[in-house]
Amino acid sequence: MFRKILIANRGEIACRVIRTAHRMGAATVAVYSEADANAMHVAMADEAVLLGPPPVQESYLLMDKIIAAAQRTGADAIHPGYGFLSENAAFAEACAAAGIVFIGPPADAIRAMGEKAAAKALMQQADVPVVPGYHGDDQDDDVLSGAADEIGYPVLIKAVSGGGGKGMRQVNDPGKFASALKGARREGLSSFGDDKVLVEKYLERPRHIEIQVFADQQGNVVHLFERDCSVQRRHQKVLEEAPAPGMTPQMRRAMGDAAVAAAKAIGYVGAGTVEFIADVSHGLSEDAFFFMEMNTRLQVEHPVTEMITGQDLVEWQLRVAAGEPLPLSQDELVIDGHAVEARVYSENPQKKFLPATGTLHRLRPPMEGPHLRVDTGVREGDEVSMYYDPMIAKLIVWDRDRPSALRRLHDALERYEIAGVITNVNFLAAVAAHPAFAAGDLETGFIDKHKDDLIPAPGPIPDQALALACLDMLLARQGHAAPADPYSPWSLVDGWRLNDRGHDELCFVGDDGDEITVTVHYPTTGGYLLSLPGGEMPANGEIDDGGTLWADLDGLRVSAAAVHDGDKVTILSGGRAHRIERLDKMALRDFDLEEGGKVTAPLPGKVVQVQVEAGASVKKGDPLLILEAMKMEHTIAAPRDAVIANIPFGPGEQVEEGAELVMFEVEVEDS
Ligand code: ADP
Ligand code: ADP
Ligand code: MG
């Protein structure tokens, strides 16, 4: 076994690998960027080496620096995690050349599966069913669009080197093919350095079902069953589970055999995942699943497999890389119970899941135990920066059966306290509780199909949350006032005023932008009487030393956390988070005089392309420019019909959140 392992990654996966390495008696070395100097993975490792500035090209992707760090610290193996250099054949070779074990498959196997097109061709030869489509070398525009016509719309254009749902465009009619092709090529080139694409049939009711495979250096190959990852947004997984709902033993055997055949065809070693897409227009069927791609690394969602098999897949990786045979044979592997993983992201479901940056002012995961696991790489106070993936944590639950596991998942999500950044926690809880999800009625379009249930439109702040926000302010004010003369009416903080009946007004702005005023009265019997939009509510309570607000709202006792962040307060109570802005009535609001006169950047990023010029007339919804942020392209569209006045940024320029990207001409009213 290895003495010292360097982990060439960051975040939760680096922490995950470090935990197993330590349990197995190996020392660990972390690498980090300047942005991660105080990160959790650095704190957990025995040693850590600085790579460089925050951008991944200047830190986590620097092969030479990482290998030099391994040599300097005497590490005998490198674990690449997922993402970054995990599927980079040149890196695997560079490790070998430096006499360091790469904990992953042989470089040739990475290369064989590295391109989706070549991988499909290879799988066809191995008699593994593939999605019908064109995966040839000829990249001529007409050849590709001709192939699309032949395949029949809708089609999917995929960057052959793509991953993580990037570089993909669904095209529903031929008129949109050319621009979609451009987009897929551009994203492929900028994210993966390769603009080659393939075109395949877009299945209408697909389910994403993948098989975990493992191979050792002795030539043994097993599979560790399937995972269903159909709940996706932007072709990217958000909830994964094992086993797959409705899976039959026959279908499992057929898929398992196909996955093992795929691994054998390329002389695979280590952990890998063979991703299939199943056409479920007529239910799950053994002759309607197709190879999509193989990920030659540990997968983000590997914990669900660990939970149902009782195995530690990182331990398996280390043993296999050290030359040991697979710990178990196919017959010894069994499925026990059901596991579900929910990926907790810093993102806004109401804004098409736009990633969000910010500080995790409060981060309290539910308590871990045999039924519940939290894999994370951040702690309270940490930053979700624009440089890396916005995943905060993976919440994994296990129980004897699926309904029990889903109940646990819902309960755990309700207990998850996060404030400071917008998250998808409420959204995940809505999925966990959705009847169609409970029924196992899955498809990759699940979120879109049920979006009205899962993503309620921003509405007014509920009275209870408002009452908690008021109480928090009132109690804090009470606590902070230190009267010199306790009997003076001036030092009372109960709103007593000369010539006044004694009330205060507290003003807030909700998510929907509406202003709300709550009148506070001070009954002689103590506590407060709040005039809320829905009526009057007596309220009282206290804030304990731990910062928890214990409230009595007209006889209903609830606890809450109020997390402050500038003018905003996040009220966490009853499994929901409400972000409420406090308006100081004395301060003038910074009204935007030219409301609608410009478009600002929704998040920090880089301008990739400007699609309009000054002077041009645009219609509402027209694309104005493309911004690349957090590894994704975002099309910025016109919010209304307008004439462009100015576009201050050009391609390649970095912009801050809120930067004015496009200015419109001031409209002159006809008189
Ligand atoms: P899965 O492992 O389940 O397939 P995804 O496809 O959603 O998960 O994400 C994995 C892919 O996303 C990686 O191949 C990589 O391209 C990208 N990715 C995810 N996390 C990171 C990360 N921390 N750093 C860099 N790339 C990442
Ligand atoms: P990535 O490398 O980005 O993970 P994949 O090829 O694995 O790319 O596809 C990602 C997701 O896109 C799948 O999980 C599925 O939801 C969707 N998808 C891929 N191919 C098809 C297809 N032919 N028809 C419908 N959906 C597809
Ligand atoms: Mg994939």
XYZ file of C-alpha atoms and ligand atoms in Angstrom:
726
model
C 0.000 0.000 0.000
C 1.018 3.604 -0.546
C 2.802 5.553 2.173
C 1.813 9.005 1.030
C -0.848 10.105 -1.425
C -1.151 13.493 -3.095
C -4.698 14.511 -3.978
C -4.739 16.627 -7.126
C -8.128 18.172 -6.451
C -10.066 20.385 -4.061
C -13.431 20.558 -2.316
C -15.491 17.621 -1.191
C -13.778 14.991 -3.316
C -10.341 15.908 -1.967
C -11.722 15.628 1.584
C -13.423 12.339 0.693
C -10.168 10.783 -0.580
C -8.147 12.096 2.372
C -10.551 10.433 4.828
C -10.070 6.961 3.339
C -6.330 7.419 2.869
C -5.936 8.283 6.560
C -8.126 5.358 7.612
C -5.842 3.076 5.619
C -2.737 4.507 7.232
C -1.457 6.599 4.334
C -0.266 10.171 4.802
C -1.791 12.813 2.537
C -0.683 15.878 0.617
C -3.130 18.536 -0.525
C -2.533 21.018 -3.305
C -4.246 24.362 -3.310
C -4.701 27.672 -5.055
C -4.401 31.063 -3.385
C -8.200 31.160 -3.068
C -8.114 27.888 -1.122
C -5.384 28.684 1.405
C -7.844 28.197 4.278
C -9.925 25.507 2.630
C -11.078 22.369 4.384
C -9.076 19.960 2.202
C -5.876 21.847 3.054
C -6.657 21.673 6.770
C -7.396 17.939 6.592
C -4.239 16.889 4.777
C -0.926 16.245 6.532
C 0.911 18.566 4.178
C -0.144 21.028 1.515
C 1.566 22.657 -1.444
C 0.558 25.978 -2.999
C 0.086 25.778 -6.762
C -0.698 29.347 -7.754
C -3.456 31.923 -8.338
C -7.148 30.971 -8.192
C -7.926 30.263 -11.888
C -7.691 26.512 -12.533
C -5.360 27.022 -15.514
C -2.893 28.620 -13.099
C -3.333 26.099 -10.293
C -5.252 22.801 -10.292
C -4.562 22.065 -13.962
C -0.783 22.574 -13.784
C 0.535 19.048 -14.289
C 4.198 19.874 -13.829
C 3.654 21.761 -10.603
C 1.522 18.973 -9.194
C 4.097 16.330 -10.040
C 6.833 18.522 -8.580
C 4.741 18.839 -5.406
C 4.491 15.039 -5.188
C 8.250 14.699 -5.616
C 9.003 17.405 -3.091
C 6.817 15.775 -0.444
C 7.785 12.203 -1.315
C 4.281 11.093 -2.312
C 4.278 7.729 -4.061
C 0.821 8.059 -5.622
C -1.547 10.743 -6.945
C -5.329 10.560 -6.710
C -6.901 12.925 -9.257
C -10.465 13.013 -7.839
C -13.016 13.891 -10.539
C -12.925 16.783 -12.971
C -9.604 18.598 -13.377
C -6.882 16.117 -14.456
C -8.808 12.929 -13.687
C -9.441 12.043 -17.319
C -6.249 13.450 -18.724
C -4.159 10.709 -20.356
C -1.086 12.944 -20.598
C -1.209 13.480 -16.854
C -1.440 9.731 -16.192
C 1.638 9.280 -18.401
C 3.513 12.135 -16.750
C 2.913 10.530 -13.347
C 4.267 7.200 -14.586
C 7.305 8.913 -16.123
C 8.019 10.504 -12.745
C 7.748 7.132 -11.003
C 4.500 8.048 -9.257
C 1.415 5.821 -9.358
C -1.612 7.475 -10.974
C -4.659 6.198 -9.081
C -6.813 5.653 -12.133
C -6.972 3.677 -15.351
C -4.098 3.230 -17.826
C -3.566 6.211 -20.159
C -4.705 4.141 -23.162
C -8.054 3.391 -21.541
C -8.569 7.079 -20.743
C -7.772 7.929 -24.341
C -10.090 5.265 -25.732
C -13.031 6.740 -23.847
C -11.877 10.345 -23.833
C -13.700 11.214 -27.001
C -17.373 10.391 -27.083
C -17.267 9.757 -30.836
C -14.343 7.334 -30.808
C -15.775 5.635 -27.731
C -19.080 5.032 -29.490
C -17.305 3.496 -32.470
C -15.313 1.249 -30.161
C -18.420 0.161 -28.264
C -20.218 -0.686 -31.491
C -17.362 -3.095 -32.283
C -17.750 -4.664 -28.836
C -21.475 -5.210 -29.518
C -22.542 -2.699 -26.899
C -25.699 -0.860 -28.084
C -25.070 2.852 -28.846
C -27.409 5.792 -29.454
C -28.111 6.082 -33.208
C -26.237 9.002 -34.705
C -23.244 10.363 -36.562
C -19.850 10.139 -34.910
C -17.534 10.496 -37.875
C -14.375 12.535 -38.385
C -15.757 14.791 -41.119
C -16.772 17.969 -39.307
C -18.046 19.884 -42.334
C -21.164 21.939 -41.486
C -23.161 20.385 -44.332
C -22.109 16.859 -43.448
C -23.248 17.408 -39.865
C -26.564 19.002 -40.753
C -27.123 16.294 -43.384
C -26.519 13.704 -40.688
C -29.080 15.452 -38.485
C -31.651 15.315 -41.300
C -30.966 11.631 -41.743
C -31.187 10.852 -38.025
C -34.403 12.875 -37.784
C -35.147 15.721 -35.378
C -34.914 16.293 -32.486
C -31.168 15.724 -32.367
C -28.463 16.384 -29.824
C -25.135 17.941 -30.792
C -22.385 16.995 -28.369
C -18.828 18.242 -28.117
C -16.922 14.945 -28.355
C -14.638 16.021 -25.512
C -17.459 17.467 -23.443
C -18.361 16.640 -19.876
C -20.437 17.839 -16.966
C -23.317 18.643 -19.307
C -21.239 21.248 -21.144
C -20.861 21.513 -24.897
C -24.291 20.055 -25.625
C -27.149 21.519 -27.636
C -30.563 20.015 -28.224
C -31.973 20.976 -31.627
C -35.657 20.565 -32.360
C -35.845 21.880 -35.902
C -33.407 22.231 -38.825
C -33.590 26.059 -38.794
C -31.830 26.138 -35.432
C -29.098 23.644 -36.321
C -26.454 26.103 -37.530
C -26.491 28.329 -34.454
C -26.628 25.341 -32.090
C -23.628 23.840 -33.882
C -21.699 27.062 -33.387
C -22.572 27.100 -29.684
C -21.553 23.483 -29.078
C -18.268 24.030 -30.938
C -17.495 27.200 -29.048
C -18.220 25.662 -25.659
C -16.243 22.542 -26.588
C -13.272 24.654 -27.588
C -13.308 26.984 -24.609
C -13.953 24.329 -21.953
C -12.175 21.304 -23.398
C -9.891 22.677 -26.115
C -11.656 20.695 -28.839
C -14.423 21.849 -31.184
C -15.195 18.437 -32.672
C -18.813 17.338 -32.278
C -21.081 14.361 -32.814
C -24.767 14.341 -33.635
C -27.162 11.812 -32.216
C -30.850 11.098 -31.896
C -32.373 12.977 -29.001
C -34.435 10.420 -27.150
C -37.805 11.815 -26.103
C -38.354 9.969 -22.844
C -34.888 9.025 -21.646
C -33.692 7.797 -18.304
C -30.055 8.065 -17.332
C -28.960 4.774 -15.821
C -25.283 4.062 -15.317
C -23.286 1.077 -14.155
C -20.356 1.276 -11.745
C -17.557 -0.993 -12.908
C -14.291 -1.961 -11.276
C -11.317 -3.803 -12.727
C -8.000 -4.925 -11.273
C -4.577 -5.399 -12.826
C -5.114 -9.173 -12.824
C -7.865 -8.850 -15.432
C -10.901 -9.279 -13.162
C -13.842 -7.011 -13.919
C -17.008 -6.655 -11.846
C -19.889 -4.236 -11.761
C -21.410 -2.759 -8.618
C -24.925 -2.395 -10.023
C -26.644 0.674 -11.324
C -27.426 4.250 -10.349
C -30.329 6.213 -11.701
C -29.364 9.821 -12.376
C -32.366 10.982 -14.343
C -33.167 14.040 -12.271
C -31.065 16.612 -14.103
C -30.965 20.255 -14.959
C -28.866 21.459 -17.899
C -28.013 17.812 -18.588
C -26.324 17.732 -15.213
C -27.276 15.468 -12.346
C -28.884 16.800 -9.162
C -30.343 13.676 -7.544
C -29.010 10.173 -7.920
C -30.126 6.891 -6.457
C -29.375 3.196 -6.305
C -30.876 0.821 -7.151
C -32.850 2.287 -10.073
C -36.610 2.307 -9.485
C -38.382 -0.396 -11.495
C -35.146 -2.195 -12.399
C -35.673 -5.877 -13.176
C -33.024 -8.549 -12.562
C -32.954 -9.265 -16.323
C -32.357 -5.635 -17.262
C -29.738 -5.288 -14.536
C -27.928 -8.328 -15.877
C -28.081 -7.050 -19.473
C -26.744 -3.629 -18.511
C -24.145 -5.059 -16.136
C -22.886 -7.427 -18.848
C -22.707 -4.606 -21.401
C -20.762 -2.403 -18.953
C -18.307 -5.184 -18.113
C -17.866 -5.879 -21.836
C -17.125 -2.181 -22.380
C -14.482 -2.195 -19.650
C -12.873 -5.382 -20.972
C -12.804 -4.007 -24.515
C -10.387 -1.279 -23.450
C -8.299 -3.169 -20.894
C -9.744 -1.141 -18.076
C -8.267 -0.909 -14.561
C -9.753 0.864 -11.556
C -13.099 2.594 -11.025
C -15.209 3.568 -14.000
C -18.774 4.322 -14.892
C -20.511 3.264 -18.042
C -23.353 5.675 -18.702
C -26.392 4.443 -20.568
C -29.484 6.163 -21.708
C -32.660 4.102 -21.588
C -35.637 4.925 -23.753
C -38.607 4.503 -21.431
C -41.393 5.442 -23.872
C -42.525 1.838 -23.351
C -41.153 1.300 -19.852
C -37.726 -0.082 -18.964
C -36.781 -2.647 -21.542
C -33.691 -4.762 -22.155
C -33.569 -3.826 -25.828
C -33.941 -0.076 -25.298
C -30.792 1.051 -23.544
C -27.804 2.604 -25.253
C -24.200 3.413 -24.391
C -23.656 7.151 -23.982
C -20.138 7.478 -22.634
C -17.740 6.033 -20.117
C -16.314 8.177 -17.337
C -12.879 6.828 -16.542
C -12.739 8.026 -12.951
C -14.593 8.031 -9.667
C -18.009 9.584 -10.157
C -19.534 12.389 -8.076
C -22.444 10.129 -7.130
C -20.339 7.096 -6.083
C -21.604 7.317 -2.452
C -25.023 5.836 -3.287
C -23.263 2.717 -4.550
C -21.162 2.627 -1.383
C -24.291 2.850 0.762
C -26.087 -0.085 -0.917
C -23.036 -2.335 -1.184
C -21.301 -1.456 2.085
C -18.027 -0.890 0.208
C -15.597 2.036 0.207
C -14.852 2.674 -3.453
C -11.861 4.895 -2.725
C -10.371 1.997 -0.743
C -10.986 -0.234 -3.762
C -9.225 2.338 -5.958
C -6.184 2.441 -3.677
C -5.950 -1.355 -3.415
C -6.269 -1.891 -7.157
C -3.746 0.862 -7.931
C -1.321 -0.786 -5.486
C -1.638 -4.050 -7.419
C -4.022 -5.948 -5.144
C -6.859 -7.965 -6.653
C -10.484 -6.737 -6.393
C -11.700 -7.099 -2.790
C -14.879 -8.947 -3.853
C -16.037 -11.069 -6.773
C -19.295 -10.488 -8.656
C -21.091 -13.194 -6.661
C -20.071 -11.647 -3.359
C -21.583 -8.274 -4.220
C -25.180 -7.734 -3.129
C -27.585 -4.819 -2.953
C -28.807 -3.896 0.502
C -31.540 -1.272 0.830
C -31.848 1.978 -1.060
C -29.695 5.117 -1.188
C -30.323 8.588 -2.593
C -27.922 11.482 -3.050
C -28.935 15.116 -3.387
C -26.380 17.631 -4.600
C -26.656 20.830 -2.626
C -25.629 23.693 -4.902
C -25.199 27.393 -4.493
C -27.630 28.300 -7.247
C -31.018 29.860 -7.824
C -33.707 27.474 -9.101
C -35.958 30.446 -9.833
C -33.373 31.879 -12.195
C -32.836 28.772 -14.287
C -30.472 27.387 -11.657
C -28.008 30.196 -12.181
C -24.939 29.554 -10.006
C -24.494 32.005 -7.142
C -21.407 33.156 -5.303
C -21.184 34.413 -1.741
C -20.150 33.677 1.812
C -21.637 30.770 3.742
C -22.564 32.831 6.797
C -24.353 29.863 8.246
C -23.750 26.252 7.307
C -25.207 23.580 9.575
C -25.715 20.215 7.898
C -28.048 17.664 9.470
C -26.407 15.197 11.869
C -24.581 12.302 10.234
C -25.238 8.687 11.206
C -25.684 5.240 9.697
C -28.616 6.540 7.641
C -27.197 9.861 6.672
C -23.924 11.025 5.201
C -22.759 14.485 4.232
C -19.779 14.830 1.893
C -18.631 18.397 1.824
C -15.528 20.508 1.345
C -16.667 23.774 2.900
C -17.321 25.051 6.411
C -19.289 27.901 7.883
C -17.672 31.178 6.879
C -16.172 29.796 3.667
C -16.664 31.435 0.323
C -18.358 29.973 -2.745
C -16.149 31.668 -5.307
C -16.570 32.151 -9.019
C -13.505 30.065 -9.786
C -14.813 26.608 -8.970
C -17.819 24.344 -8.986
C -20.697 25.773 -6.883
C -21.485 22.473 -5.152
C -21.720 22.951 -1.373
C -22.275 19.356 -0.354
C -23.692 15.976 -1.207
C -26.354 14.709 1.142
C -26.708 10.937 1.033
C -29.387 8.915 2.805
C -29.857 5.170 3.151
C -32.768 3.057 4.308
C -34.248 -0.388 3.864
C -36.534 0.679 1.031
C -37.070 3.624 -1.294
C -40.078 5.240 0.415
C -38.233 5.294 3.745
C -35.105 6.692 2.101
C -37.115 9.471 0.459
C -38.706 10.410 3.776
C -35.263 10.612 5.338
C -33.993 12.714 2.474
C -36.852 15.163 2.841
C -36.385 15.376 6.594
C -32.617 15.904 6.275
C -33.083 18.656 3.690
C -35.527 20.422 5.991
C -32.847 20.404 8.678
C -30.095 21.714 6.425
C -29.360 25.295 7.452
C -27.571 27.425 4.903
C -27.575 31.192 4.723
C -25.452 33.682 2.841
C -25.878 32.192 -0.604
C -28.985 31.140 -2.476
C -29.241 27.366 -2.588
C -31.326 24.644 -4.190
C -32.211 23.027 -0.825
C -35.915 23.925 -0.903
C -36.049 22.737 -4.499
C -34.430 19.395 -3.592
C -36.912 18.943 -0.756
C -39.754 19.570 -3.202
C -38.372 16.856 -5.505
C -37.989 14.421 -2.599
C -41.642 14.980 -1.658
C -43.076 14.979 -5.183
C -45.639 12.227 -5.922
C -44.190 11.510 -9.384
C -40.727 11.085 -7.895
C -42.142 8.874 -5.154
C -43.827 6.786 -7.854
C -40.446 6.330 -9.567
C -41.839 7.993 -12.665
C -38.436 9.239 -13.779
C -37.058 10.717 -16.971
C -34.362 13.262 -17.688
C -37.074 15.844 -18.371
C -38.467 15.372 -14.849
C -37.604 18.849 -13.582
C -38.976 20.576 -16.659
C -42.132 18.518 -16.617
C -42.911 19.307 -12.985
C -41.316 22.716 -12.701
C -44.493 24.468 -11.559
C -44.673 22.179 -8.533
C -40.957 22.143 -7.867
C -40.103 25.798 -8.436
C -42.916 27.981 -7.155
C -42.885 31.522 -8.517
C -41.478 33.992 -6.009
C -44.401 35.049 -3.883
C -44.933 37.371 -0.950
C -43.033 36.583 2.247
C -45.235 34.434 4.504
C -46.479 36.216 7.636
C -44.678 33.801 9.897
C -41.285 34.537 8.320
C -41.988 38.267 8.513
C -42.990 37.941 12.151
C -39.712 36.118 12.871
C -37.713 38.801 11.074
C -39.497 41.502 13.135
C -38.982 39.635 16.382
C -35.324 39.196 15.620
C -34.925 42.937 15.083
C -36.986 43.906 18.107
C -35.293 41.477 20.470
C -31.835 42.426 19.215
C -32.678 46.084 19.762
C -33.859 45.337 23.263
C -30.691 43.431 24.033
C -28.397 46.084 22.641
C -29.892 49.095 24.394
C -28.055 49.887 27.613
C -30.066 52.522 29.440
C -28.162 54.844 31.787
C -31.215 55.615 33.834
C -33.492 52.621 33.804
C -36.490 54.735 34.852
C -36.194 57.401 32.207
C -38.849 57.194 29.505
C -36.088 58.025 26.975
C -34.257 54.824 27.649
C -37.261 52.627 27.167
C -37.065 50.667 23.980
C -40.726 49.869 23.711
C -41.523 52.524 21.168
C -42.887 54.982 23.665
C -43.071 58.449 22.183
C -44.314 61.783 23.448
C -47.658 62.571 21.861
C -47.782 59.166 20.236
C -49.688 56.002 20.955
C -46.413 54.097 20.824
C -45.819 52.125 17.671
C -43.053 51.515 15.182
C -42.952 50.656 11.528
C -40.565 48.077 10.134
C -40.089 47.919 6.382
C -38.956 44.982 4.283
C -38.558 43.988 0.657
C -39.343 40.440 -0.395
C -37.939 38.278 -3.190
C -40.604 39.579 -5.521
C -39.430 43.163 -4.914
C -42.573 44.215 -3.085
C -42.241 46.523 -0.117
C -43.968 45.479 3.085
C -44.531 47.558 6.180
C -45.212 45.890 9.508
C -46.575 48.051 12.325
C -45.391 47.082 15.802
C -47.443 47.894 18.888
C -46.275 47.444 22.441
C -49.046 46.013 24.616
C -48.732 46.775 28.331
C -48.961 43.034 28.932
C -45.529 42.603 27.321
C -44.314 41.264 24.017
C -45.316 42.800 20.710
C -48.391 43.027 18.583
C -47.492 42.888 14.887
C -49.761 44.145 12.124
C -48.792 41.836 9.288
C -50.259 41.728 5.775
C -52.486 38.834 6.860
C -53.679 40.393 10.126
C -52.529 41.035 13.663
C -50.264 38.615 15.492
C -49.093 38.755 19.112
C -45.420 37.805 19.208
C -42.783 37.327 21.846
C -39.596 35.392 22.307
C -35.919 35.394 23.097
C -32.588 34.819 21.429
C -30.384 32.306 23.231
C -26.597 32.333 23.509
C -26.294 30.061 20.483
C -28.124 32.635 18.374
C -31.320 30.593 18.036
C -34.512 32.616 18.106
C -37.230 31.002 20.233
C -40.515 32.557 19.253
C -44.061 32.431 20.504
C -46.337 33.539 17.670
C -49.872 33.799 18.958
C -49.345 30.671 21.027
C -47.390 28.752 18.351
C -43.854 27.985 19.524
C -41.246 27.861 16.757
C -37.500 28.131 16.648
C -35.578 29.934 13.943
C -32.155 31.181 13.002
C -31.803 34.706 11.735
C -28.603 35.147 9.792
C -27.542 38.686 8.970
C -25.603 39.744 5.954
C -25.620 43.498 5.407
C -29.194 44.712 5.019
C -30.395 41.198 4.396
C -31.553 38.707 6.923
C -32.172 35.062 6.173
C -34.842 33.458 8.322
C -34.342 29.705 8.582
C -37.312 28.008 10.112
C -39.373 24.890 9.547
C -37.089 23.707 6.767
C -37.413 26.847 4.691
C -35.111 29.761 4.073
C -36.488 33.224 3.440
C -34.133 35.971 2.450
C -35.594 39.304 3.446
C -34.162 42.724 2.874
C -34.607 45.307 5.595
C -35.353 48.802 4.442
C -34.110 51.652 6.509
C -36.896 54.200 6.067
C -34.533 57.043 6.805
C -32.097 56.096 4.080
C -33.163 56.923 0.566
C -33.456 53.858 -1.572
C -31.067 53.741 -4.406
C -33.763 53.815 -7.036
C -32.594 53.045 -10.491
C -33.763 56.071 -12.409
C -33.217 54.355 -15.667
C -34.920 51.157 -14.660
C -34.856 48.867 -17.652
C -32.289 51.138 -19.291
C -29.519 48.617 -19.077
C -28.659 44.989 -18.577
C -26.269 44.044 -15.822
C -24.203 40.914 -15.292
C -26.116 38.418 -13.110
C -22.848 36.946 -11.896
C -19.127 37.553 -12.350
C -17.710 36.121 -15.540
C -16.085 36.590 -18.905
C -17.696 38.010 -22.037
C -17.383 35.355 -24.743
C -19.299 36.918 -27.555
C -21.186 40.135 -28.270
C -24.092 39.518 -30.613
C -25.419 43.036 -31.192
C -23.978 46.430 -32.056
C -24.718 49.936 -30.870
C -27.615 51.346 -32.816
C -29.272 47.987 -33.409
C -32.933 47.462 -32.538
C -33.637 44.354 -30.533
C -36.814 42.566 -29.554
C -37.537 41.275 -26.091
C -35.761 37.922 -25.666
C -33.167 38.507 -28.393
C -29.689 37.308 -27.385
C -27.392 40.276 -26.673
C -24.202 38.667 -25.529
C -22.801 35.454 -24.110
C -21.195 35.462 -20.718
C -19.122 32.561 -19.478
C -19.318 32.152 -15.750
C -18.653 29.262 -13.433
C -17.683 27.101 -16.406
C -20.939 27.657 -18.259
C -22.216 29.863 -20.986
C -25.096 32.174 -20.150
C -26.947 33.975 -22.892
C -27.928 37.462 -21.824
C -31.202 38.355 -23.528
C -32.975 41.675 -24.038
C -35.512 42.260 -21.245
C -37.703 44.341 -23.605
C -37.815 45.819 -27.103
C -35.108 48.462 -27.264
C -32.388 50.200 -29.235
C -28.817 49.508 -28.140
C -26.912 52.585 -27.043
C -23.631 51.155 -25.901
C -21.845 47.890 -25.115
C -18.814 48.706 -22.979
C -17.226 45.227 -22.899
C -15.753 43.121 -25.647
C -14.995 39.408 -25.966
C -12.442 38.126 -23.470
C -13.106 40.837 -20.914
C -13.770 39.912 -17.311
C -16.805 41.552 -15.668
C -17.920 41.871 -12.064
C -21.381 40.937 -10.878
C -23.678 43.908 -11.544
C -21.437 45.355 -14.271
C -23.417 47.234 -16.920
C -23.165 45.011 -19.968
C -25.549 46.660 -22.394
C -27.082 50.148 -22.290
C -30.292 50.989 -24.112
C -31.284 54.275 -25.717
C -33.520 56.359 -23.525
C -36.980 56.163 -25.018
C -38.419 59.393 -26.306
C -42.173 59.516 -25.945
C -44.004 60.612 -29.076
C -45.940 63.760 -28.351
P -20.548 12.796 -12.663
O -19.246 12.456 -12.036
O -21.650 12.274 -11.879
O -20.633 12.504 -14.127
P -20.915 15.497 -13.455
O -20.943 14.989 -14.837
O -22.035 16.369 -13.035
O -20.761 14.312 -12.442
O -19.629 16.296 -13.114
C -18.394 15.784 -13.386
C -17.805 16.604 -14.482
O -18.032 17.971 -14.206
C -16.351 16.404 -14.573
O -16.013 15.519 -15.611
C -15.852 17.795 -14.844
O -15.868 18.076 -16.212
C -16.852 18.691 -14.185
N -16.553 18.975 -12.774
C -17.320 18.678 -11.722
N -16.747 19.070 -10.598
C -15.601 19.635 -10.925
C -14.554 20.222 -10.197
N -14.534 20.276 -8.862
N -13.555 20.722 -10.869
C -13.519 20.674 -12.190
N -14.440 20.120 -12.934
C -15.483 19.594 -12.321
P -21.572 14.556 -20.230
O -20.210 14.131 -20.652
O -21.721 16.023 -20.244
O -21.986 13.888 -18.971
P -23.404 12.754 -21.588
O -23.188 12.267 -22.968
O -23.152 11.800 -20.492
O -22.539 14.066 -21.404
O -24.894 13.309 -21.474
C -25.318 14.036 -20.347
C -26.833 14.006 -20.235
O -27.466 14.508 -21.409
C -27.432 12.637 -20.056
O -27.407 12.227 -18.718
C -28.839 12.816 -20.593
O -29.681 13.412 -19.648
C -28.654 13.789 -21.710
N -28.489 13.083 -22.982
C -27.336 12.647 -23.509
N -27.531 12.035 -24.693
C -28.853 12.084 -24.923
C -29.694 11.646 -26.003
N -29.191 11.053 -27.062
N -31.020 11.865 -25.902
C -31.540 12.508 -24.836
N -30.811 12.941 -23.813
C -29.478 12.751 -23.840
Mg -22.155 11.942 -18.719
